[in-house]
């Protein structure tokens, strides 16, 4: 395979935002995650927890709670608005003023007909779901304090509301409170502080379970308004509660980063009386757990430490299968880095700005394993702040580095970059009005065209000129899907453009004829990365379930290699990797080489070599290293996996055949987090 | 090693700020070692009790008057004497409250100092012009004319009173036009000698003087600003000159060259502590840069620094020493630092005592004075006298009586009685206090044994040696006596506990051990630890024989062309008891230079046997199966190899020509060669292992780096 010079870049200062709220749609198995910066992400739990959709945030929009109602996603925030999201075009569909001050919580009934919103002014407002909008129906009896948590009884006739120092139960029809349950304050010094009921869960047997700021999980009988049982879980707050669909298990997330599970069990085998028993403690977080979801098989938690953690329950999954492995999702499943491989320039995308860096140069050559002396240091060229309140959702840099474009849900901007000896000049280039927003942006390899994916998977084509870009054409797929494009790739030879959407459709357009070419047979898993081979007109796709396909665009069929790969099957170690491949690129020197990377490794697939045997070691670089030349040939296989670099955000190959590796060490992220409530002490 | 103990502040200094002078005029001992009289440079005399660290009384002269001479205490009359304003002698007693009401007498000439001679009951007055008078005589006729001894422009720089056996002296140094003279004024009958000090570099005048009487000589110690410390010796027995004639050149010997660096010393002082030690103040510590705020004790015999202490604040180059205490004004206070200078010995100076390890620190004074041994004084007589004052005092008070009785007993009593008495003495008193007497006891036992062939007290001697307070220098005949009496267990004990066995004695022991028949030794009750060590060693050898083959033997097979000698390798050539004794010899400290000539006395047979034994040990040590359990009783591999080398050095020509030795030598040679190769391979291995460790190191990765990787 040979030697590579690697630019190891660690100056991408990417900082994920803390997780604030989560909602799980049992029917579609989609998990919606809201972050503190207002971003909403949708994960497909059934498809390897792939991050299907990202709805960019907006300055000033904060999300306190999320909820699914049928297939619709709603959120409320401290700005006092309720937002419904357009999951097809990845933007807020509309916002409704709640008129109750900051809205702390939102909950929908199990029938999916009504929403309840808890407000700062102590009201619980009931909204009726209409076809395309929501309509305010009524206020329940006003409470003295803010409503922090809400839970509908499965029958839809009652609502439990958690507020300061108490839990109230309302009859939805009459709007009157039926029960009042006082929650004890914490003992000791914090006795004077009101206790905040951060979470309530209303079960079908009329049991209410609450979690509060005094660290208690309490079980109540809502009919009598009596306390059944108190579990003191933590010294700090219990911030989130989540109950399983069958109401037999409950999770409580605490400020010290642990998740405590309770199960509804009978104390004695032969007795029918069951009670809530604390069963296990999961420790996956260093900071507050702010959001929790109890799925059929796993506990999904997120909080201030920004990671989404999926911890499968051992008894619910097959041991040592892919589902049984705990998962931590730290980085987004899409690329935040664009690499101009001809110019050696990197573009880093942040929600509020773009950074353009020129890579450094090394002095001379070195032996493998060596670090070369840096002749020229990397240089920050541009620090481009976005315009407007909407966060940047996508960005693109042309291969020559001469063009830069970014888009938010409200605007698309294009810039012409010119480099000279003493710096860089940036000029804004006008785009036609037709392009108001875009999901994905992409330049053609020769930097003459800009492609922007638009609503309903359509792609707008613009011709780039010195002063302005001219609208050329709209490419439309022959399909019924209305989903947004999340991947777009133009071929280096300028012939093809491929798009992928979250309905797993991959459409290919012929650019020379500017028309739809074909659709790749739809695979069950969403493509996580794809690219078109620069010479062979083959489309390589990697899916969220780690499958790799190569599709010949000319013959409109899978290539021989792809069929062989499917026939023999991928190595189990490859399939069991935890993070999806987020980049596909090709070697300019050897057409057989495909470069892939996920968060933990990068891999060069050599199509000319035999595929790894089932029982051989997939990660065999270390063994090969210590072998003789001859033995190496015998033992080497198509997957050359390099694990020297961790926490990868991007791996690209430059024109001069050197690799660019963008790392973001997790430690750097951790050090920027606020101090945790609970400090790890020795032997605790 | 000399020790400086933790000091304490006696009093603050009364002085004007930034003054170069400490404000202390002088310090004199009062009636006993616990009281001192401190005269400050202004108007007052203060009496301090050292153990309480507090003043007992102060006397002050009137405003306008000043004290021109440090007050001295006349132990004979219990009076204090000082001089105010140069000419007025004042005499008072402790009971006098006011100095002005005390006795005073005005003299006709200016007084330089009043001196009392240690131990003497008379005071002498030294006038500024060099004349010396008895105080009593002077007070009888205060206005008597005083002659001028010194020449024009000659001025006294320093003076001291010295007592030598029966004679009293006042010595003083003068400076005249850059030349320095020493006057030795003999009193009763009066006579004076004048000496001229050898000139040092141009313009350098001695910074300080110190004098003491020793062995019929007055020693003068003086320190120059360039750090040179000289000693001049004036015999007190030399014929007194009739009158002050031409100055006789005074020979000097350089004792020390203190490291002073570039600059010259400004305020420094050197003082005799005892024969071998001097205290120096105001000179830099050799290990602490150029700062001069140090008080150091140097051994002049070996030019070694024995102790040092950094003093806070400015030093004034003043230093007094009384009763094992140093008085040093520094900064704003006068500090008293107790010290101890045990007798130094060559053994301690050369590091021979190192072998004795813990013993050295436990009994610092056990090794006798080197000078004492050389002066031909018998150890048992000199030892109690020579020990430091505190020890002597202690033992005198606690166990003087019983020990003297035992000493008397030794001359006449039976073995059994002596044994009981000695054990009784040892059990009742602490060993530390008894130290000087133990040598005496052992010495008299040995001398009686030598004189009376029928008298021998092995158990008593063993008990005495077992206290570990004895050493060879204390009773040199002991080891030879034990050898003579074939008391091998005592010999072993001596070899183990004496840190200073001379090389010729070591060689004597070796010779005896080698030639003695095994049967003679086997009866000796040797130390069990060392015996068990040898028994394990020989048992191993037997074990391998039983198995029919030895791993090491097979391994080495092709290295030994001669099978006959190969057999020798794993058979101990001497009996276990003999081997134990030889081991003791191997562990005795020695110097190659001194040992080598004595080794040549061994006969070729003895050399062969010893070499065979050493080879046996060496081969056994080199085997991996060998594990030393009790390391303290076994010679180390280095010791064995050193002895092999020494033996070969001493007898190489003889061995080369002895046909029996050939196999042995070839065997040793090939084995050593093999070992050298093995060790060099190990060295290479070490290199690669270190490289491995190096590789493991986590490299720090910066924000940006360019690396080279290979994919296979």
mmCIF file of N, CA and C in Angstrom, chain B residues 419-431 434 438 463 467:
data_model
loop_
_atom_site.group_PDB
_atom_site.id
_atom_site.type_symbol
_atom_site.label_atom_id
_atom_site.label_comp_id
_atom_site.label_asym_id
_atom_site.label_seq_id
_atom_site.Cartn_x
_atom_site.Cartn_y
_atom_site.Cartn_z
ATOM 1 N N UNK B 419 35.698 -12.919 84.484
ATOM 2 C CA UNK B 419 34.553 -12.961 83.568
ATOM 3 C C UNK B 419 33.310 -12.365 84.242
ATOM 4 N N UNK B 420 33.092 -12.806 85.485
ATOM 5 C CA UNK B 420 31.919 -12.330 86.209
ATOM 6 C C UNK B 420 31.982 -10.819 86.409
ATOM 7 N N UNK B 421 33.134 -10.348 86.803
ATOM 8 C CA UNK B 421 33.286 -8.909 87.078
ATOM 9 C C UNK B 421 33.028 -8.083 85.818
ATOM 10 N N UNK B 422 33.653 -8.540 84.733
ATOM 11 C CA UNK B 422 33.498 -7.781 83.477
ATOM 12 C C UNK B 422 32.038 -7.756 83.052
ATOM 13 N N UNK B 423 31.386 -8.917 83.164
ATOM 14 C CA UNK B 423 29.976 -8.963 82.773
ATOM 15 C C UNK B 423 29.145 -8.042 83.646
ATOM 16 N N UNK B 424 29.529 -8.022 84.927
ATOM 17 C CA UNK B 424 28.794 -7.143 85.844
ATOM 18 C C UNK B 424 28.963 -5.684 85.425
ATOM 19 N N UNK B 425 30.192 -5.307 85.123
ATOM 20 C CA UNK B 425 30.435 -3.917 84.697
ATOM 21 C C UNK B 425 29.648 -3.595 83.436
ATOM 22 N N UNK B 426 29.686 -4.547 82.501
ATOM 23 C CA UNK B 426 29.017 -4.289 81.218
ATOM 24 C C UNK B 426 27.513 -4.195 81.394
ATOM 25 N N UNK B 427 26.989 -4.989 82.306
ATOM 26 C CA UNK B 427 25.536 -5.014 82.430
ATOM 27 C C UNK B 427 25.017 -3.768 83.127
ATOM 28 N N UNK B 428 25.829 -3.190 84.027
ATOM 29 C CA UNK B 428 25.266 -2.104 84.827
ATOM 30 C C UNK B 428 25.370 -0.746 84.132
ATOM 31 N N UNK B 429 26.377 -0.562 83.323
ATOM 32 C CA UNK B 429 26.553 0.768 82.735
ATOM 33 C C UNK B 429 26.246 0.733 81.246
ATOM 34 N N UNK B 430 25.956 1.887 80.706
ATOM 35 C CA UNK B 430 25.709 1.907 79.266
ATOM 36 C C UNK B 430 27.044 1.873 78.535
ATOM 37 N N UNK B 431 27.026 1.145 77.457
ATOM 38 C CA UNK B 431 28.253 0.845 76.727
ATOM 39 C C UNK B 431 28.935 2.135 76.251
ATOM 40 N N UNK B 434 31.138 3.570 78.681
ATOM 41 C CA UNK B 434 32.243 2.699 79.065
ATOM 42 C C UNK B 434 33.355 2.647 78.035
ATOM 43 N N UNK B 438 36.690 0.105 78.055
ATOM 44 C CA UNK B 438 36.680 -1.234 77.460
ATOM 45 C C UNK B 438 38.029 -1.543 76.852
ATOM 46 N N UNK B 463 33.243 -11.342 74.892
ATOM 47 C CA UNK B 463 32.202 -10.418 75.349
ATOM 48 C C UNK B 463 32.600 -8.975 75.045
ATOM 49 N N UNK B 467 30.867 -6.217 72.249
ATOM 50 C CA UNK B 467 30.224 -4.919 72.475
ATOM 51 C C UNK B 467 30.369 -4.008 71.260
#
